[in-house]
Short mmCIF file of C-alpha atoms (C1' of nucleotides) in Angstrom, two decimals:
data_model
loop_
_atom_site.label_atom_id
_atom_site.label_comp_id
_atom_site.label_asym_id
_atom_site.label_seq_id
_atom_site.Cartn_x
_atom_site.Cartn_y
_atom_site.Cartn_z
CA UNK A 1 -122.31 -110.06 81.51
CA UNK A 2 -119.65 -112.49 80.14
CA UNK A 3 -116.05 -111.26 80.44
CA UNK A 4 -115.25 -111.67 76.83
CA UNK A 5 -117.85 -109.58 76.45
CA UNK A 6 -117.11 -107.16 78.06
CA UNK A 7 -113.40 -107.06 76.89
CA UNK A 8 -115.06 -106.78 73.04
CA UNK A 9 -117.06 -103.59 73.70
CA UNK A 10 -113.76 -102.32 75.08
CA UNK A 11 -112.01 -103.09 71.70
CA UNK A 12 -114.59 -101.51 70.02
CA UNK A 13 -114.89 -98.16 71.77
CA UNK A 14 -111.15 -97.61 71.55
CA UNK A 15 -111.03 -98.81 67.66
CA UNK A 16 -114.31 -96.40 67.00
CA UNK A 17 -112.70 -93.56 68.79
CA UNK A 18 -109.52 -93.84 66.66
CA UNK A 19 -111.00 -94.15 63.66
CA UNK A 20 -114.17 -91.60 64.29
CA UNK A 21 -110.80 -88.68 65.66
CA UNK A 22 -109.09 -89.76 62.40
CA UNK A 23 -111.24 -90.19 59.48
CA UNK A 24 -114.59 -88.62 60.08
CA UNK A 25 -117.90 -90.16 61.29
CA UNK A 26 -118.18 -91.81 57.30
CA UNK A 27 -115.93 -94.66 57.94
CA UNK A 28 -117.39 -97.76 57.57
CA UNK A 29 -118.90 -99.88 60.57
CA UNK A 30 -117.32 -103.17 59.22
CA UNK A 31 -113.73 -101.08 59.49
CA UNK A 32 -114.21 -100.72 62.98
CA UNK A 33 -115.54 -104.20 63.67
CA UNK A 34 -112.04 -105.21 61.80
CA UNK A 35 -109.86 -102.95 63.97
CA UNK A 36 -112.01 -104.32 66.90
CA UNK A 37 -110.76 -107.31 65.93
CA UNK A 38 -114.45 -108.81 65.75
CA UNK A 39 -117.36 -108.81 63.50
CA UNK A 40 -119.76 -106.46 62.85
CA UNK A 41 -122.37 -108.69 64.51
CA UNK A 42 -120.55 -108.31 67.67
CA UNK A 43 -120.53 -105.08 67.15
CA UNK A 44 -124.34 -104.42 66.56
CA UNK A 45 -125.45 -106.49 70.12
CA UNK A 46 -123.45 -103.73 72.02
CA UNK A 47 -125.09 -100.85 70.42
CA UNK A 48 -128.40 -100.96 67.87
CA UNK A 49 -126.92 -98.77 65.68
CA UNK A 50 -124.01 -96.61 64.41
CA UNK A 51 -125.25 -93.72 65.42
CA UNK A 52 -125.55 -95.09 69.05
CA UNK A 53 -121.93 -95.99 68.84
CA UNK A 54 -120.05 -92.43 68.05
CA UNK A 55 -123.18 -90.84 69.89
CA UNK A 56 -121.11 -92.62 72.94
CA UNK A 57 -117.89 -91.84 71.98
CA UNK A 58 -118.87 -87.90 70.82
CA UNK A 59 -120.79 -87.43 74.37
CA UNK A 60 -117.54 -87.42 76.15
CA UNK A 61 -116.06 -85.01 74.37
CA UNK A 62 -118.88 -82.83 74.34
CA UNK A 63 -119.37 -83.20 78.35
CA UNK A 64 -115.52 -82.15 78.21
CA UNK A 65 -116.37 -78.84 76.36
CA UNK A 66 -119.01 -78.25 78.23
CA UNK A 67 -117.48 -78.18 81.91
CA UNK A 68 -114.62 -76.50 79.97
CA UNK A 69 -117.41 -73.56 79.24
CA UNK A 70 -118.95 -73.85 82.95
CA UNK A 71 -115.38 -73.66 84.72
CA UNK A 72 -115.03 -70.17 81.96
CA UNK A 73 -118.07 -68.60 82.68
CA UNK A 74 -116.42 -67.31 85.85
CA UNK A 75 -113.83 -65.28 83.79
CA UNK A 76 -113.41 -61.98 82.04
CA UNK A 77 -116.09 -62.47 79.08
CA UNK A 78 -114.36 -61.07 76.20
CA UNK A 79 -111.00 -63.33 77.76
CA UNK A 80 -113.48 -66.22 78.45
CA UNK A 81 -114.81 -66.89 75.36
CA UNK A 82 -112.12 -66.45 72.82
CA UNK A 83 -109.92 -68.83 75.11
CA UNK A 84 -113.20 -71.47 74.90
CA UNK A 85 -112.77 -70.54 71.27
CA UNK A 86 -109.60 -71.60 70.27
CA UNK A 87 -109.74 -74.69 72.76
CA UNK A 88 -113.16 -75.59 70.91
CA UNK A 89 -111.47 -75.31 67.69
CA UNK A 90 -108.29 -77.09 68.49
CA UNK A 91 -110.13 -80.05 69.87
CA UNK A 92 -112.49 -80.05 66.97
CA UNK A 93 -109.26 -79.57 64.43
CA UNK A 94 -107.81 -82.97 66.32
CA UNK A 95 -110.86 -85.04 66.32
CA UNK A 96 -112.85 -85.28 63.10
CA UNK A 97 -116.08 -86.93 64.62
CA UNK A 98 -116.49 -83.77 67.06
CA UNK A 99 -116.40 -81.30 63.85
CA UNK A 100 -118.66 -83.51 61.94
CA UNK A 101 -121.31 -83.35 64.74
CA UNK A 102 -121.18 -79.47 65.68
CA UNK A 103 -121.24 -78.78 61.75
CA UNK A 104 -124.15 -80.98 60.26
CA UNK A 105 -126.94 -80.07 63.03
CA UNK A 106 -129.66 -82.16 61.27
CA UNK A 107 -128.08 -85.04 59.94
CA UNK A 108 -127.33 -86.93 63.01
CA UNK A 109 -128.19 -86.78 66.80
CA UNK A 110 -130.10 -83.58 67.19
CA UNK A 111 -132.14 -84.30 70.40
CA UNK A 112 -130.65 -87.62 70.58
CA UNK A 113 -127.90 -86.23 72.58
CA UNK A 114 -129.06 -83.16 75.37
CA UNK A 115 -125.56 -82.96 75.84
CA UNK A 116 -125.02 -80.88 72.86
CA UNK A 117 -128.14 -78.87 73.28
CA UNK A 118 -126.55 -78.24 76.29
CA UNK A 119 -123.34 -76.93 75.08
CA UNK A 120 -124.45 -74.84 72.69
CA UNK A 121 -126.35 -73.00 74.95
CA UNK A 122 -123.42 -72.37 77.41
CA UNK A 123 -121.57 -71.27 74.35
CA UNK A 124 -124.12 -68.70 73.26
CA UNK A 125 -124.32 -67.52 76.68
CA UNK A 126 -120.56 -66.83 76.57
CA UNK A 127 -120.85 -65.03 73.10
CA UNK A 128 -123.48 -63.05 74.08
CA UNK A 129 -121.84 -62.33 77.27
CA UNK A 130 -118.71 -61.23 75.12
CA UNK A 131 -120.44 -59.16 73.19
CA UNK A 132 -122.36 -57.82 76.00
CA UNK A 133 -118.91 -56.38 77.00
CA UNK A 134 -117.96 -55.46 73.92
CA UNK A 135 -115.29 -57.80 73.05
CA UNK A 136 -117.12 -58.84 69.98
CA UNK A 137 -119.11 -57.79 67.42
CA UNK A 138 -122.74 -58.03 68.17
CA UNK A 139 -124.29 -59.18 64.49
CA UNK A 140 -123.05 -62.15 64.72
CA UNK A 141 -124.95 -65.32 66.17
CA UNK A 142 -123.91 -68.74 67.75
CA UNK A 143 -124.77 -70.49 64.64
CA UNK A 144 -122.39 -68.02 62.53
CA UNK A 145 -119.61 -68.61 64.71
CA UNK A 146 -119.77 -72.51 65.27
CA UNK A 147 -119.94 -72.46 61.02
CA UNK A 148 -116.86 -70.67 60.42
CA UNK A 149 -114.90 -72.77 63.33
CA UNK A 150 -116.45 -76.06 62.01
CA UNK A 151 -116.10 -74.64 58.89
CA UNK A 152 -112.35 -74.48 59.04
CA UNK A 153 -111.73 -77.24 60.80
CA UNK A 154 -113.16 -79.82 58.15
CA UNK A 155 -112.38 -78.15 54.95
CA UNK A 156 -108.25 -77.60 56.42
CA UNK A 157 -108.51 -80.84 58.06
CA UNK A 158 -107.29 -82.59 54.86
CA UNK A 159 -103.84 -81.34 55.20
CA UNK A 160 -103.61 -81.62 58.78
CA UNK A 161 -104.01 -79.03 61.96
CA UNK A 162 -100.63 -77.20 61.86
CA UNK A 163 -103.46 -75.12 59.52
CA UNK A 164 -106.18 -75.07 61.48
CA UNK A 165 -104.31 -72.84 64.07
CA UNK A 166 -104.46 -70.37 61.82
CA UNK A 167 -107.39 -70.09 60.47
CA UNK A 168 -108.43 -70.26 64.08
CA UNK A 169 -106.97 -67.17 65.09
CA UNK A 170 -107.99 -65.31 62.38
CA UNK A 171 -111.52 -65.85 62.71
CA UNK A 172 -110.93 -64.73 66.24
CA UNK A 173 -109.39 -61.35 65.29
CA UNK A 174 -112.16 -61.30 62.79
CA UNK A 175 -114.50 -61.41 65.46
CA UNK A 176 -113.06 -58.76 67.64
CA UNK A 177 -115.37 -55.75 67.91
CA UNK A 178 -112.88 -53.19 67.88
CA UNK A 179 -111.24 -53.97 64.62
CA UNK A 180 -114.63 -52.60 62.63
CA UNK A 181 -112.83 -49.16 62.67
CA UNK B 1 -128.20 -83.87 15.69
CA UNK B 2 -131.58 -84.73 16.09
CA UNK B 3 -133.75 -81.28 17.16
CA UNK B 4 -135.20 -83.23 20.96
CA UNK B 5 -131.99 -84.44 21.39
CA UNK B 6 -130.90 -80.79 21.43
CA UNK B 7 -133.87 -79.57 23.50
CA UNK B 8 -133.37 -82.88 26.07
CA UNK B 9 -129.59 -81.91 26.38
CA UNK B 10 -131.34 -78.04 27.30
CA UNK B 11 -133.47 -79.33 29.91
CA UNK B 12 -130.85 -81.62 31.26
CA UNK B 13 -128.47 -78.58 31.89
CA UNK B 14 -131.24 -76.31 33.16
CA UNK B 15 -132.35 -79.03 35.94
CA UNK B 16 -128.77 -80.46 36.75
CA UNK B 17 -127.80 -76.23 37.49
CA UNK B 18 -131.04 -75.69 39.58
CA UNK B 19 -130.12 -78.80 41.69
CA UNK B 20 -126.53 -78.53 42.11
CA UNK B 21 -127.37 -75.18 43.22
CA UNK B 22 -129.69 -75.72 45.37
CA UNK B 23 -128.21 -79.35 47.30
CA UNK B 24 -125.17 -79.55 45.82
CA UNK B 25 -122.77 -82.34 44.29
CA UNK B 26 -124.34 -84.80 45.59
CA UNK B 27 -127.71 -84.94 44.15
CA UNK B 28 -128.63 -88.01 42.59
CA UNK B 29 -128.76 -88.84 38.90
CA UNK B 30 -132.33 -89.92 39.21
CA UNK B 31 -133.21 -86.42 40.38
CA UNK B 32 -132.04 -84.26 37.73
CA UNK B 33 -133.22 -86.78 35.15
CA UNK B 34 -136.83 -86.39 36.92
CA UNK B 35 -136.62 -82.57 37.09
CA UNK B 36 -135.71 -82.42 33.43
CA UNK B 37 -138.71 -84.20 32.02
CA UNK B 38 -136.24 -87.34 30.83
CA UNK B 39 -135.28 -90.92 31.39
CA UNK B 40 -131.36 -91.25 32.82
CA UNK B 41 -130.64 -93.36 29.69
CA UNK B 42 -131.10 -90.06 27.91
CA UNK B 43 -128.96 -87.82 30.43
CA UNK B 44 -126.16 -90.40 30.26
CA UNK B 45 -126.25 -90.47 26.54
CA UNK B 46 -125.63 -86.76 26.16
CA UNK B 47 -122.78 -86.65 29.21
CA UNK B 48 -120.63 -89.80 29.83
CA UNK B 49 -120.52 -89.43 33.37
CA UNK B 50 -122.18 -87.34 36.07
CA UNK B 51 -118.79 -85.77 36.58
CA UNK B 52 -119.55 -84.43 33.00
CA UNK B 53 -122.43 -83.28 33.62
CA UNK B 54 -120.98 -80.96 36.60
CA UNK B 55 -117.89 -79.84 35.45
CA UNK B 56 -120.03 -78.47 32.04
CA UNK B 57 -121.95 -76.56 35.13
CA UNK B 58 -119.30 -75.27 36.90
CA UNK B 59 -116.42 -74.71 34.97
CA UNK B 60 -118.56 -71.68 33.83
CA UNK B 61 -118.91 -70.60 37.18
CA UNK B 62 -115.10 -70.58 37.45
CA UNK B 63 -115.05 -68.32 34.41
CA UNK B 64 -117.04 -66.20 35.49
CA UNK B 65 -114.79 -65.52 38.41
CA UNK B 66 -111.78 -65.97 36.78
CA UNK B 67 -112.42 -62.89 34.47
CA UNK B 68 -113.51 -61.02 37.60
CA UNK B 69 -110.24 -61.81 39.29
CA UNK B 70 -108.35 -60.62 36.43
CA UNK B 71 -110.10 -57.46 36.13
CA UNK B 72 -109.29 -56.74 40.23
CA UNK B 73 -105.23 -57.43 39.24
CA UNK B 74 -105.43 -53.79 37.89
CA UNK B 75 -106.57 -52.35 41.42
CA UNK B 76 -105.53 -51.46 44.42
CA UNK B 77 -103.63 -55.18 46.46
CA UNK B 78 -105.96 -54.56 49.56
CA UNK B 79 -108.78 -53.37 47.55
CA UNK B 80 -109.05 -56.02 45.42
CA UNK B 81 -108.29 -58.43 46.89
CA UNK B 82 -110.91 -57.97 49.40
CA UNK B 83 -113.49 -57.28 46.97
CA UNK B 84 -112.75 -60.54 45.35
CA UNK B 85 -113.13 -62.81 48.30
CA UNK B 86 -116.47 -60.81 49.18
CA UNK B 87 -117.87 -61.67 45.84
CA UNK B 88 -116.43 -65.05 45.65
CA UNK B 89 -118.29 -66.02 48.96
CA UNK B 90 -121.41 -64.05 47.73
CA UNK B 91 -121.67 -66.68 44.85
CA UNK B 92 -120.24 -69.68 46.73
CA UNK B 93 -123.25 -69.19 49.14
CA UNK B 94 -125.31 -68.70 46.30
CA UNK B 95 -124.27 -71.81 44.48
CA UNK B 96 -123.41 -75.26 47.01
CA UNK B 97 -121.88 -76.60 43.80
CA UNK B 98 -119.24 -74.16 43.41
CA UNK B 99 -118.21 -74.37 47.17
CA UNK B 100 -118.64 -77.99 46.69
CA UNK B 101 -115.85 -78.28 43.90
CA UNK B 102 -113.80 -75.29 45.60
CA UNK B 103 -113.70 -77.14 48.89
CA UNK B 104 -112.88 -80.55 48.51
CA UNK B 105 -110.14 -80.07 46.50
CA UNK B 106 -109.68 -84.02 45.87
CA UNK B 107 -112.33 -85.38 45.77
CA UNK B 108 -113.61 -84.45 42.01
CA UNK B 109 -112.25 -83.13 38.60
CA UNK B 110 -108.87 -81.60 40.38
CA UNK B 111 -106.94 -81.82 37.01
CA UNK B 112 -109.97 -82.40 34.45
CA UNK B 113 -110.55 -78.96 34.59
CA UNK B 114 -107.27 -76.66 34.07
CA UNK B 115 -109.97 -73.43 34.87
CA UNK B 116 -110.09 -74.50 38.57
CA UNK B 117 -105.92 -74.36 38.53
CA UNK B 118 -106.11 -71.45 37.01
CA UNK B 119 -108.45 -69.47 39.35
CA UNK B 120 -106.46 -70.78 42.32
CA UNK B 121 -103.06 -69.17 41.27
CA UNK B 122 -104.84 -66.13 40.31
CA UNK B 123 -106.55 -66.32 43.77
CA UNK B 124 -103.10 -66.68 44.91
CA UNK B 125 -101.15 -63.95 42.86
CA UNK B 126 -104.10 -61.41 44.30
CA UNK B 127 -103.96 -62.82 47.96
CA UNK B 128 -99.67 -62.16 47.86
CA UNK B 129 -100.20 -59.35 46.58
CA UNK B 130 -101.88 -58.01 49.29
CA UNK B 131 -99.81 -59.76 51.63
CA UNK B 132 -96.74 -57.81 50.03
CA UNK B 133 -98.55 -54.23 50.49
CA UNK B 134 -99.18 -55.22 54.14
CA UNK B 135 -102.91 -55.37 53.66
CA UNK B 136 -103.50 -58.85 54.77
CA UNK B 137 -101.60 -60.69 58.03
CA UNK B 138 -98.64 -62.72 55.97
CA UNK B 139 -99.02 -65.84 58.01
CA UNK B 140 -102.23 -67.31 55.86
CA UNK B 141 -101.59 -69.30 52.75
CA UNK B 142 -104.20 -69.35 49.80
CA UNK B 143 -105.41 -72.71 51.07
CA UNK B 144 -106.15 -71.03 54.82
CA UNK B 145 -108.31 -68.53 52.96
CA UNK B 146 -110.13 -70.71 50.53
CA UNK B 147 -110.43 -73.34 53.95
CA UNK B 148 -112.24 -70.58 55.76
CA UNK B 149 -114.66 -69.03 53.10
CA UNK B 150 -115.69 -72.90 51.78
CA UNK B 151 -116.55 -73.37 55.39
CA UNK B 152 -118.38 -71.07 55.61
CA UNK B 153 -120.84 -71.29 52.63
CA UNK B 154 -120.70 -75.34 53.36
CA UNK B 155 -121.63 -75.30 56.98
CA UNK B 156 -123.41 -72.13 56.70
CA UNK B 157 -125.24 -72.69 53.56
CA UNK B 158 -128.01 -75.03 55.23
CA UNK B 159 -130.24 -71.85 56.53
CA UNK B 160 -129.89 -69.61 53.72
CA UNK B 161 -127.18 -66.90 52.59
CA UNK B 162 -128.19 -63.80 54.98
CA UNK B 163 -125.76 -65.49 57.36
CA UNK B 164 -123.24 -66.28 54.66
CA UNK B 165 -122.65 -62.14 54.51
CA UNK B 166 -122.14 -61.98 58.03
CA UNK B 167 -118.75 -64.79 58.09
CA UNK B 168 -116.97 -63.30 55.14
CA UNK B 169 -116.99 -59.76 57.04
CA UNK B 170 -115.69 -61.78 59.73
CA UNK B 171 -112.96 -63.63 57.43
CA UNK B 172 -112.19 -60.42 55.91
CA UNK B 173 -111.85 -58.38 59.47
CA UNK B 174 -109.55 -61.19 60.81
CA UNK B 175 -107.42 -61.51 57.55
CA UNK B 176 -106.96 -57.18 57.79
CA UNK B 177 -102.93 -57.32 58.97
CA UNK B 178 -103.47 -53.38 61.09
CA UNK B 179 -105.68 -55.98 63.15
CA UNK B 180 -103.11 -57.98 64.94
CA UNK B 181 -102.29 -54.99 67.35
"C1'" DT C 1 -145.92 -91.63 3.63
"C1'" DG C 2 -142.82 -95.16 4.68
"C1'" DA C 3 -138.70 -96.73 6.52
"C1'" DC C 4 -134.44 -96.29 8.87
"C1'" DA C 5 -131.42 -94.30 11.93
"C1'" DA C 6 -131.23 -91.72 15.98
"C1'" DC C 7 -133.11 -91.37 20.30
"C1'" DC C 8 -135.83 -92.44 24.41
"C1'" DG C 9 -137.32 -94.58 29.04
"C1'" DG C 10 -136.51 -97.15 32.71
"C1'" DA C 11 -135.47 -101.78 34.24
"C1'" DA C 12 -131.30 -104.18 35.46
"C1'" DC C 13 -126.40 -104.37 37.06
"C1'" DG C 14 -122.48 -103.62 40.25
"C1'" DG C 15 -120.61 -101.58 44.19
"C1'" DT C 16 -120.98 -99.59 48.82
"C1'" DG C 17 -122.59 -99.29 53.45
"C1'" DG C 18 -125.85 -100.21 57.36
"C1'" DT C 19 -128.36 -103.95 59.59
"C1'" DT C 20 -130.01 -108.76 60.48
"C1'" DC C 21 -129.74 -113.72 61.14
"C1'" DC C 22 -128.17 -118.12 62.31
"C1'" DG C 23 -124.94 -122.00 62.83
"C1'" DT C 24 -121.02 -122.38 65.76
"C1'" DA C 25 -117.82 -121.46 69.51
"C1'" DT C 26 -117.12 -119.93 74.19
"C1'" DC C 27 -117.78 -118.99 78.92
"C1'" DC C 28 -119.76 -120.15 83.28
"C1'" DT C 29 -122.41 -122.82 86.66
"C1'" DG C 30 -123.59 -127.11 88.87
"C1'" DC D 1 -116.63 -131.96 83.34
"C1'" DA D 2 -121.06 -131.39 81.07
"C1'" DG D 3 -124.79 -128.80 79.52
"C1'" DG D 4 -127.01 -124.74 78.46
"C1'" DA D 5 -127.21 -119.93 78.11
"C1'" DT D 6 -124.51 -116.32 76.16
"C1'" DA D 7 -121.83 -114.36 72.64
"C1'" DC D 8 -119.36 -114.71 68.23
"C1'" DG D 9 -118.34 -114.29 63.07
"C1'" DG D 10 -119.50 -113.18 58.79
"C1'" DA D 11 -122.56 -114.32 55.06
"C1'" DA D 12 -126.93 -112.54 53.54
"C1'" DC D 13 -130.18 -108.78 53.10
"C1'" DC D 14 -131.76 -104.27 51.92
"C1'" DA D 15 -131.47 -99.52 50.31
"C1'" DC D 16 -129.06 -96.14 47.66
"C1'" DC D 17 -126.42 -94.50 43.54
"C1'" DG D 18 -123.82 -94.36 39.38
"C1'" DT D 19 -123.86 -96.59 35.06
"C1'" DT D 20 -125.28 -99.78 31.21
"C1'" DC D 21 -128.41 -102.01 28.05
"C1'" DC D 22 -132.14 -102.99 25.15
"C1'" DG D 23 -136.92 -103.07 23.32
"C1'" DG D 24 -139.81 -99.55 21.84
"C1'" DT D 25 -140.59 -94.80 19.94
"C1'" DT D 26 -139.98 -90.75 17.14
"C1'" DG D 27 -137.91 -87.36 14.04
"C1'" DT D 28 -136.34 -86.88 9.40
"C1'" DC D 29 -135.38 -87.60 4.59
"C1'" DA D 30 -136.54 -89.57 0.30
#
DNA sequence: TGACAACCGGAACGGTGGTTCCGTATCCTG
DNA sequence: CAGGATACGGAACCACCGTTCCGGTTGTCA
């Protein structure tokens, strides 16, 4: 492989991962070529498609999550897995390409990536392992929590994340078994 | 007025409420023009823009809750307030076009329609108010709350409303104040 | 019933965004 | 340093969507 190429899928990881974290998985592949600092046909011989590209960049932060939830699987479960919680949601809250691929299941990557098959299985295992020990309420599902935390963190990522704490923390409490009386 | 102008502008509202409904905003033109039996020549004739065509959709929507809200002012802070954001997310799961125009806040009609401003301080009068009899925790702001239900109904939306139910009990448990210890 | 105005359908336009293609520039080996 | 493989840029292409336009149709009134 040539060195300039080389350096040029360099350029364009670290342009897509700003741009993905900042403005969503919708921007534009020509604004990332421009970032880049090349053009989009440079782009397209390093990866076939857009998808492939933030499928790249989204995998590490998924395999992040995910040894997150292995090294937490050890803990207390009710501790364990509002702690994975509220690290899941910050993260998510920070980078705008992470929320956009948890939320919308079917309209990218499904099976393209195991990774995130992956994850969400360790998370249901800690939910269900929470609620196992009573820490949370047991009607609700992985799918109903990973809404309301995706949920919050794209509609309150307009403004910025200051909010997202928040709204964080009370889906937590919300989620607590023993505040149902 | 010509009498199948009358009954075209009918058909046009019945299809474009169905659809938005059903997939949201962001249904094409094309598609509602199908579903109503016309040509879009004739749907753009009768509303200038597709915007138009929404807002006529929604804004009674927003009355409808509007009204409710006012009726709630009467009751009890907690109470009411509550109840409103339990029916509120009812409908919002109901309808994707309503949590559509609720949730991104900039996207469409923010000042064409003074009904959505209105609903939002009223939203806002009934969530202080419940703030100020120590109902709800004092930390969230109107936006946190709206944030959190929109998210829900958006994200959650794609398998159906059962699920809907169970994430505003969560929202409402978290947002309780006697829950933070 | 005839004729005109109102109305209709859908093809065409303009803009956006992903993907492809090719003439040119660049790197590397001999 | 020369020649060829490799890589580059960005114009061109295609698909999708909102909107416009116009030739044909249809309701209505005399």
């Amino acid at each position: 492989m040539r060195a300039d190429a080389r350096r040029n899928v360099e350029r364009v990881l670290k342009a897509a991962e700003e741009l993905f974290a900042d403005e969503g998985l919708s921007v534009p592949v020509d604004m990332i070529a421009a970032r880049a600092g090349v053009g989009v046909g440079t782009l397209y011989r390093h990866f076939p498609t857009k998808e492939a590209l933030f499928t790249a960049i989204v995998v590490a932060h998924l395999e992040s999550l995910s040894a997150r939830a292995r090294d937490l699987a050890a803990s207390e479960p009710g501790e364990a897995f509002f702690t994975f919680l509220r690290e899941m949601g910050e993260m998510a809250a920070r980078k705008r390409d992470l929320a956009d691929i948890l939320a919308r299941a079917g309209l990218f990557t499904v099976e393209t990536c195991p990774v995130k098959q992956q994850l969400q299985e360790q998370f249901e295992t800690l939910l269900e392992r929470a609620q196992a020990a009573g820490a949370v309420r047991p009607d609700v599902t992985g799918d109903d929590v990973t809404a309301l935390l995706m949920g919050a963190c794209l509609t309150g990522g307009e403004h910025g994340q200051p909010a997202a704490d928040v709204m964080v923390s009370v889906i937590c409490d919300g989620l607590r078994a023993d505040h149902r009386r």
